[in-house]
PDB file of C-alpha atoms in Angstrom:
ATOM      1  CA  UNK A   7     125.508 161.428 164.930  1.00 68.00           C
ATOM      2  CA  UNK A   8     122.912 163.989 165.999  1.00 77.00           C
ATOM      3  CA  UNK A   9     123.945 167.624 165.596  1.00 86.00           C
ATOM      4  CA  UNK A  10     123.732 170.007 168.505  1.00 89.00           C
ATOM      5  CA  UNK A  11     121.825 173.274 168.691  1.00 89.00           C
ATOM      6  CA  UNK A  12     123.548 176.651 168.389  1.00 85.00           C
ATOM      7  CA  UNK A  13     124.490 177.999 171.826  1.00 85.00           C
ATOM      8  CA  UNK A  14     122.521 181.201 171.176  1.00 84.00           C
ATOM      9  CA  UNK A  15     119.278 179.361 170.361  1.00 86.00           C
ATOM     10  CA  UNK A  16     117.492 179.876 173.696  1.00 88.00           C
ATOM     11  CA  UNK A  17     118.156 183.613 173.728  1.00 87.00           C
ATOM     12  CA  UNK A  18     117.189 184.005 170.063  1.00 86.00           C
ATOM     13  CA  UNK A  19     114.024 181.949 170.620  1.00 89.00           C
ATOM     14  CA  UNK A  20     113.047 184.203 173.517  1.00 89.00           C
ATOM     15  CA  UNK A  21     113.666 187.330 171.449  1.00 88.00           C
ATOM     16  CA  UNK A  22     111.572 185.961 168.567  1.00 89.00           C
ATOM     17  CA  UNK A  23     108.734 184.856 170.919  1.00 91.00           C
ATOM     18  CA  UNK A  24     109.135 181.206 169.922  1.00 92.00           C
ATOM     19  CA  UNK A  25     106.970 178.750 171.821  1.00 92.00           C
ATOM     20  CA  UNK A  26     108.758 175.512 170.920  1.00 92.00           C
ATOM     21  CA  UNK A  27     112.410 174.625 170.357  1.00 92.00           C
ATOM     22  CA  UNK A  28     113.455 171.390 168.697  1.00 94.00           C
ATOM     23  CA  UNK A  29     116.733 169.940 167.519  1.00 94.00           C
ATOM     24  CA  UNK A  30     117.597 167.136 165.163  1.00 93.00           C
ATOM     25  CA  UNK A  31     115.617 164.013 166.062  1.00 92.00           C
ATOM     26  CA  UNK A  32     113.033 165.967 168.096  1.00 94.00           C
ATOM     27  CA  UNK A  33     110.250 166.436 165.530  1.00 93.00           C
ATOM     28  CA  UNK A  34     107.766 164.810 167.910  1.00 94.00           C
ATOM     29  CA  UNK A  35     107.982 167.986 170.055  1.00 94.00           C
ATOM     30  CA  UNK A  36     106.610 170.100 167.186  1.00 95.00           C
ATOM     31  CA  UNK A  37     102.916 170.939 166.714  1.00 94.00           C
ATOM     32  CA  UNK A  38     100.986 169.085 164.013  1.00 94.00           C
ATOM     33  CA  UNK A  39      98.923 172.108 162.940  1.00 94.00           C
ATOM     34  CA  UNK A  40      99.800 174.959 160.585  1.00 94.00           C
ATOM     35  CA  UNK A  41     102.181 177.705 161.649  1.00 93.00           C
ATOM     36  CA  UNK A  42     105.267 179.812 161.158  1.00 93.00           C
ATOM     37  CA  UNK A  43     108.728 178.609 162.020  1.00 93.00           C
ATOM     38  CA  UNK A  44     112.374 179.570 161.997  1.00 91.00           C
ATOM     39  CA  UNK A  45     115.242 177.224 161.274  1.00 90.00           C
ATOM     40  CA  UNK A  46     118.581 178.223 162.825  1.00 89.00           C
ATOM     41  CA  UNK A  47     121.602 176.804 161.020  1.00 87.00           C
ATOM     42  CA  UNK A  48     125.260 177.232 161.859  1.00 88.00           C
ATOM     43  CA  UNK A  49     127.671 176.729 159.004  1.00 87.00           C
ATOM     44  CA  UNK A  50     131.133 175.886 160.285  1.00 91.00           C
ATOM     45  CA  UNK A  51     132.834 176.471 156.944  1.00 91.00           C
ATOM     46  CA  UNK A  52     132.005 178.102 153.606  1.00 88.00           C
ATOM     47  CA  UNK A  53     129.319 176.214 151.691  1.00 84.00           C
ATOM     48  CA  UNK A  54     128.815 176.399 147.943  1.00 82.00           C
ATOM     49  CA  UNK A  55     125.181 175.841 147.081  1.00 71.00           C
ATOM     50  CA  UNK A  56     124.690 173.768 143.947  1.00 69.00           C
ATOM     51  CA  UNK A  57     122.016 176.126 142.658  1.00 66.00           C
ATOM     52  CA  UNK A  58     123.039 177.150 139.150  1.00 76.00           C
ATOM     53  CA  UNK A  59     119.969 179.350 138.700  1.00 72.00           C
ATOM     54  CA  UNK A  60     121.213 181.440 141.654  1.00 67.00           C
ATOM     55  CA  UNK A  61     124.815 181.489 140.438  1.00 76.00           C
ATOM     56  CA  UNK A  62     126.037 178.748 142.833  1.00 76.00           C
ATOM     57  CA  UNK A  63     126.369 181.118 145.795  1.00 74.00           C
ATOM     58  CA  UNK A  64     128.976 180.586 148.496  1.00 80.00           C
ATOM     59  CA  UNK A  65     127.715 181.129 152.029  1.00 79.00           C
ATOM     60  CA  UNK A  66     130.204 182.239 154.648  1.00 81.00           C
ATOM     61  CA  UNK A  67     130.490 180.449 157.999  1.00 85.00           C
ATOM     62  CA  UNK A  68     128.018 181.801 160.517  1.00 84.00           C
ATOM     63  CA  UNK A  69     124.513 181.572 161.910  1.00 85.00           C
ATOM     64  CA  UNK A  70     121.566 181.694 159.506  1.00 84.00           C
ATOM     65  CA  UNK A  71     117.828 181.941 160.190  1.00 85.00           C
ATOM     66  CA  UNK A  72     115.459 180.529 157.588  1.00 86.00           C
ATOM     67  CA  UNK A  73     111.881 181.802 157.970  1.00 86.00           C
ATOM     68  CA  UNK A  74     109.051 179.644 156.706  1.00 88.00           C
ATOM     69  CA  UNK A  75     105.466 178.592 157.148  1.00 90.00           C
ATOM     70  CA  UNK A  76     103.766 175.233 157.018  1.00 91.00           C
ATOM     71  CA  UNK A  77     100.098 175.191 156.159  1.00 90.00           C
ATOM     72  CA  UNK A  78      99.859 171.845 154.371  1.00 90.00           C
ATOM     73  CA  UNK A  79      99.297 168.294 155.621  1.00 92.00           C
ATOM     74  CA  UNK A  80     101.208 167.571 158.820  1.00 93.00           C
ATOM     75  CA  UNK A  81     101.770 171.292 159.452  1.00 94.00           C
ATOM     76  CA  UNK A  82     104.865 172.465 161.300  1.00 95.00           C
ATOM     77  CA  UNK A  83     105.815 168.987 162.526  1.00 96.00           C
ATOM     78  CA  UNK A  84     106.064 167.608 158.996  1.00 95.00           C
ATOM     79  CA  UNK A  85     107.793 170.626 157.415  1.00 93.00           C
ATOM     80  CA  UNK A  86     110.189 171.654 160.178  1.00 94.00           C
ATOM     81  CA  UNK A  87     110.789 168.029 161.139  1.00 95.00           C
ATOM     82  CA  UNK A  88     111.926 167.416 157.558  1.00 94.00           C
ATOM     83  CA  UNK A  89     114.224 170.444 157.649  1.00 93.00           C
ATOM     84  CA  UNK A  90     115.805 169.183 160.880  1.00 95.00           C
ATOM     85  CA  UNK A  91     116.711 165.812 159.315  1.00 93.00           C
ATOM     86  CA  UNK A  92     120.062 165.400 157.615  1.00 88.00           C
ATOM     87  CA  UNK A  93     119.036 162.416 155.482  1.00 88.00           C
ATOM     88  CA  UNK A  94     116.422 163.561 152.975  1.00 90.00           C
ATOM     89  CA  UNK A  95     115.947 164.154 149.281  1.00 89.00           C
ATOM     90  CA  UNK A  96     117.104 167.637 148.249  1.00 83.00           C
ATOM     91  CA  UNK A  97     114.025 169.480 146.945  1.00 81.00           C
ATOM     92  CA  UNK A  98     114.326 173.095 148.091  1.00 76.00           C
ATOM     93  CA  UNK A  99     117.195 175.551 148.608  1.00 72.00           C
ATOM     94  CA  UNK A 100     116.986 175.080 152.376  1.00 81.00           C
ATOM     95  CA  UNK A 101     117.659 171.343 151.917  1.00 83.00           C
ATOM     96  CA  UNK A 102     121.164 172.173 150.715  1.00 79.00           C
ATOM     97  CA  UNK A 103     121.936 174.094 153.896  1.00 82.00           C
ATOM     98  CA  UNK A 104     120.164 171.937 156.442  1.00 89.00           C
ATOM     99  CA  UNK A 105     122.051 168.901 155.158  1.00 88.00           C
ATOM    100  CA  UNK A 106     125.482 170.426 155.789  1.00 88.00           C
ATOM    101  CA  UNK A 107     124.824 172.599 158.861  1.00 90.00           C
ATOM    102  CA  UNK A 108     127.118 171.885 161.807  1.00 93.00           C
ATOM    103  CA  UNK A 109     124.369 172.884 164.275  1.00 92.00           C
ATOM    104  CA  UNK A 110     120.633 173.147 163.741  1.00 94.00           C
ATOM    105  CA  UNK A 111     117.490 174.086 165.687  1.00 94.00           C
ATOM    106  CA  UNK A 112     113.844 174.690 164.868  1.00 94.00           C
ATOM    107  CA  UNK A 113     111.715 177.437 166.431  1.00 93.00           C
ATOM    108  CA  UNK A 114     107.921 177.622 166.282  1.00 95.00           C
ATOM    109  CA  UNK A 115     106.559 181.167 166.408  1.00 93.00           C
ATOM    110  CA  UNK A 116     102.796 181.078 167.046  1.00 89.00           C
ATOM    111  CA  UNK A 117     100.402 183.671 165.690  1.00 87.00           C
ATOM    112  CA  UNK A 118     103.019 185.117 163.336  1.00 90.00           C
ATOM    113  CA  UNK A 119     103.440 185.229 159.585  1.00 89.00           C
ATOM    114  CA  UNK A 120     106.759 184.796 157.799  1.00 86.00           C
ATOM    115  CA  UNK A 121     106.907 188.570 157.390  1.00 83.00           C
ATOM    116  CA  UNK A 122     106.201 189.027 161.130  1.00 87.00           C
ATOM    117  CA  UNK A 123     109.051 186.667 161.932  1.00 87.00           C
ATOM    118  CA  UNK A 124     111.429 188.528 159.618  1.00 81.00           C
ATOM    119  CA  UNK A 125     110.365 191.799 161.229  1.00 81.00           C
ATOM    120  CA  UNK A 126     111.107 190.395 164.690  1.00 83.00           C
ATOM    121  CA  UNK A 127     114.470 189.121 163.432  1.00 80.00           C
ATOM    122  CA  UNK A 128     115.202 192.579 162.035  1.00 76.00           C
ATOM    123  CA  UNK A 129     114.543 194.091 165.471  1.00 78.00           C
ATOM    124  CA  UNK A 130     116.871 191.518 167.074  1.00 75.00           C
ATOM    125  CA  UNK A 131     119.623 192.426 164.616  1.00 71.00           C
ATOM    126  CA  UNK A 132     119.185 196.150 165.178  1.00 72.00           C
ATOM    127  CA  UNK A 133     119.198 195.716 168.975  1.00 72.00           C
ATOM    128  CA  UNK A 134     122.377 193.621 169.048  1.00 65.00           C
ATOM    129  CA  UNK A 135     122.778 190.760 171.491  1.00 59.00           C
ATOM    130  CA  UNK A 136     122.876 187.014 170.875  1.00 57.00           C
ATOM    131  CA  UNK A 137     120.966 187.148 167.588  1.00 57.00           C
ATOM    132  CA  UNK A 138     122.707 190.155 166.096  1.00 56.00           C
ATOM    133  CA  UNK A 139     125.049 188.077 163.939  1.00 61.00           C
ATOM    134  CA  UNK A 140     122.370 186.016 162.198  1.00 66.00           C
ATOM    135  CA  UNK A 141     121.644 186.224 158.487  1.00 67.00           C
ATOM    136  CA  UNK A 142     117.950 185.880 157.620  1.00 64.00           C
ATOM    137  CA  UNK A 143     116.486 184.419 154.438  1.00 58.00           C
ATOM    138  CA  UNK A 144     113.490 182.568 152.977  1.00 55.00           C
ATOM    139  CA  UNK A 145     110.764 184.088 150.848  1.00 45.00           C
ATOM    140  CA  UNK A 146     109.104 181.227 148.969  1.00 42.00           C
ATOM    141  CA  UNK A 147     105.362 180.946 149.353  1.00 36.00           C
ATOM    142  CA  UNK A 148     104.543 184.530 150.268  1.00 34.00           C
ATOM    143  CA  UNK A 149     101.059 185.632 149.196  1.00 35.00           C
ATOM    144  CA  UNK A 150      98.704 188.523 149.714  1.00 33.00           C
ATOM    145  CA  UNK A 151      98.868 192.171 148.690  1.00 32.00           C
ATOM    146  CA  UNK A 152     102.455 192.762 147.619  1.00 31.00           C
ATOM    147  CA  UNK A 153     104.120 190.840 150.474  1.00 34.00           C
ATOM    148  CA  UNK A 154     107.466 190.546 148.719  1.00 33.00           C
ATOM    149  CA  UNK A 155     107.839 194.310 148.514  1.00 30.00           C
ATOM    150  CA  UNK A 156     107.825 194.646 152.315  1.00 30.00           C
ATOM    151  CA  UNK A 157     110.048 191.611 152.743  1.00 31.00           C
ATOM    152  CA  UNK A 158     112.606 192.946 150.261  1.00 27.00           C
ATOM    153  CA  UNK A 159     113.370 195.937 152.438  1.00 27.00           C
ATOM    154  CA  UNK A 160     113.741 193.831 155.548  1.00 28.00           C
ATOM    155  CA  UNK A 161     116.018 191.315 153.855  1.00 30.00           C
ATOM    156  CA  UNK A 162     118.169 194.091 152.416  1.00 30.00           C
ATOM    157  CA  UNK A 163     118.341 195.754 155.827  1.00 30.00           C
ATOM    158  CA  UNK A 164     119.285 192.464 157.477  1.00 32.00           C
ATOM    159  CA  UNK A 165     121.918 191.367 155.007  1.00 36.00           C
ATOM    160  CA  UNK A 166     124.778 193.697 154.196  1.00 36.00           C
ATOM    161  CA  UNK A 167     126.154 191.145 151.735  1.00 39.00           C
ATOM    162  CA  UNK A 168     123.696 191.803 148.914  1.00 40.00           C
ATOM    163  CA  UNK A 169     120.842 189.311 149.272  1.00 40.00           C
ATOM    164  CA  UNK A 170     117.855 190.650 147.364  1.00 38.00           C
ATOM    165  CA  UNK A 171     114.458 189.522 146.184  1.00 32.00           C
ATOM    166  CA  UNK A 172     113.146 189.262 142.652  1.00 32.00           C
ATOM    167  CA  UNK A 173     109.414 188.621 142.722  1.00 30.00           C
ATOM    168  CA  UNK A 174     109.019 186.103 145.532  1.00 31.00           C
ATOM    169  CA  UNK A 175     112.367 184.359 145.072  1.00 36.00           C
ATOM    170  CA  UNK A 176     115.397 185.075 147.172  1.00 38.00           C
ATOM    171  CA  UNK A 177     118.414 185.910 145.040  1.00 39.00           C
ATOM    172  CA  UNK A 178     121.746 185.374 146.757  1.00 40.00           C
ATOM    173  CA  UNK A 179     124.991 187.056 145.724  1.00 39.00           C
ATOM    174  CA  UNK A 180     127.967 184.902 144.720  1.00 39.00           C
ATOM    175  CA  UNK A 181     129.439 185.216 148.214  1.00 39.00           C
ATOM    176  CA  UNK A 182     127.668 185.853 151.525  1.00 37.00           C
TER     177      UNK A 182
END
C-alpha cells in the first residue's frame, strides 16, 4: 500500500521554495542531477530507533523534515527516490524513519545547500503556519569552512527537545 503525503506538504513546499514534490512511488518525477532535498515524514506513533551509538532514541509522533543533498551518481532521483521507498536495506539513520513513516513526501529545493534549506526551515518555524510544528534534522555530509558550527545553532533553535550536533553527526536525545 502506498503511503500518502502529509496534508501540509504543499504549503511547506511553497515556504521552502521547493520546485518538485514527490510521494512514494513517484521517483520518476525527481531530477536526475545533483541537488538539495527535504524529506517530510509523519510518524503516527512513537518510534524507537535501533541506533545504539545514539542511545536508541525515541521519536515522538509528529512531522519531521530531513535535509539532505545528493551529488553522486543518479543525483536527487536516486537518493530521494530511495528514501521514499519503504522496502530497502537499512543503511543510514533516515532509513529507520522512512521505513516506518505513516506519511512521506520528497521536496527538491534548487540552488540551495543543506544549510540553506535548514535556514529556510528555521524561518518557517519562527513564522508559524503549516510548517511550524516540524522537527528538522540531518547533518551528514556537510563540508566546507566549519559548516557544522552554523548548523548546530539552527538545529538547536529548531528543536526544543535537545537535538545537538557533535562534529558533523546529529546526536538525538533519548526522547524527542
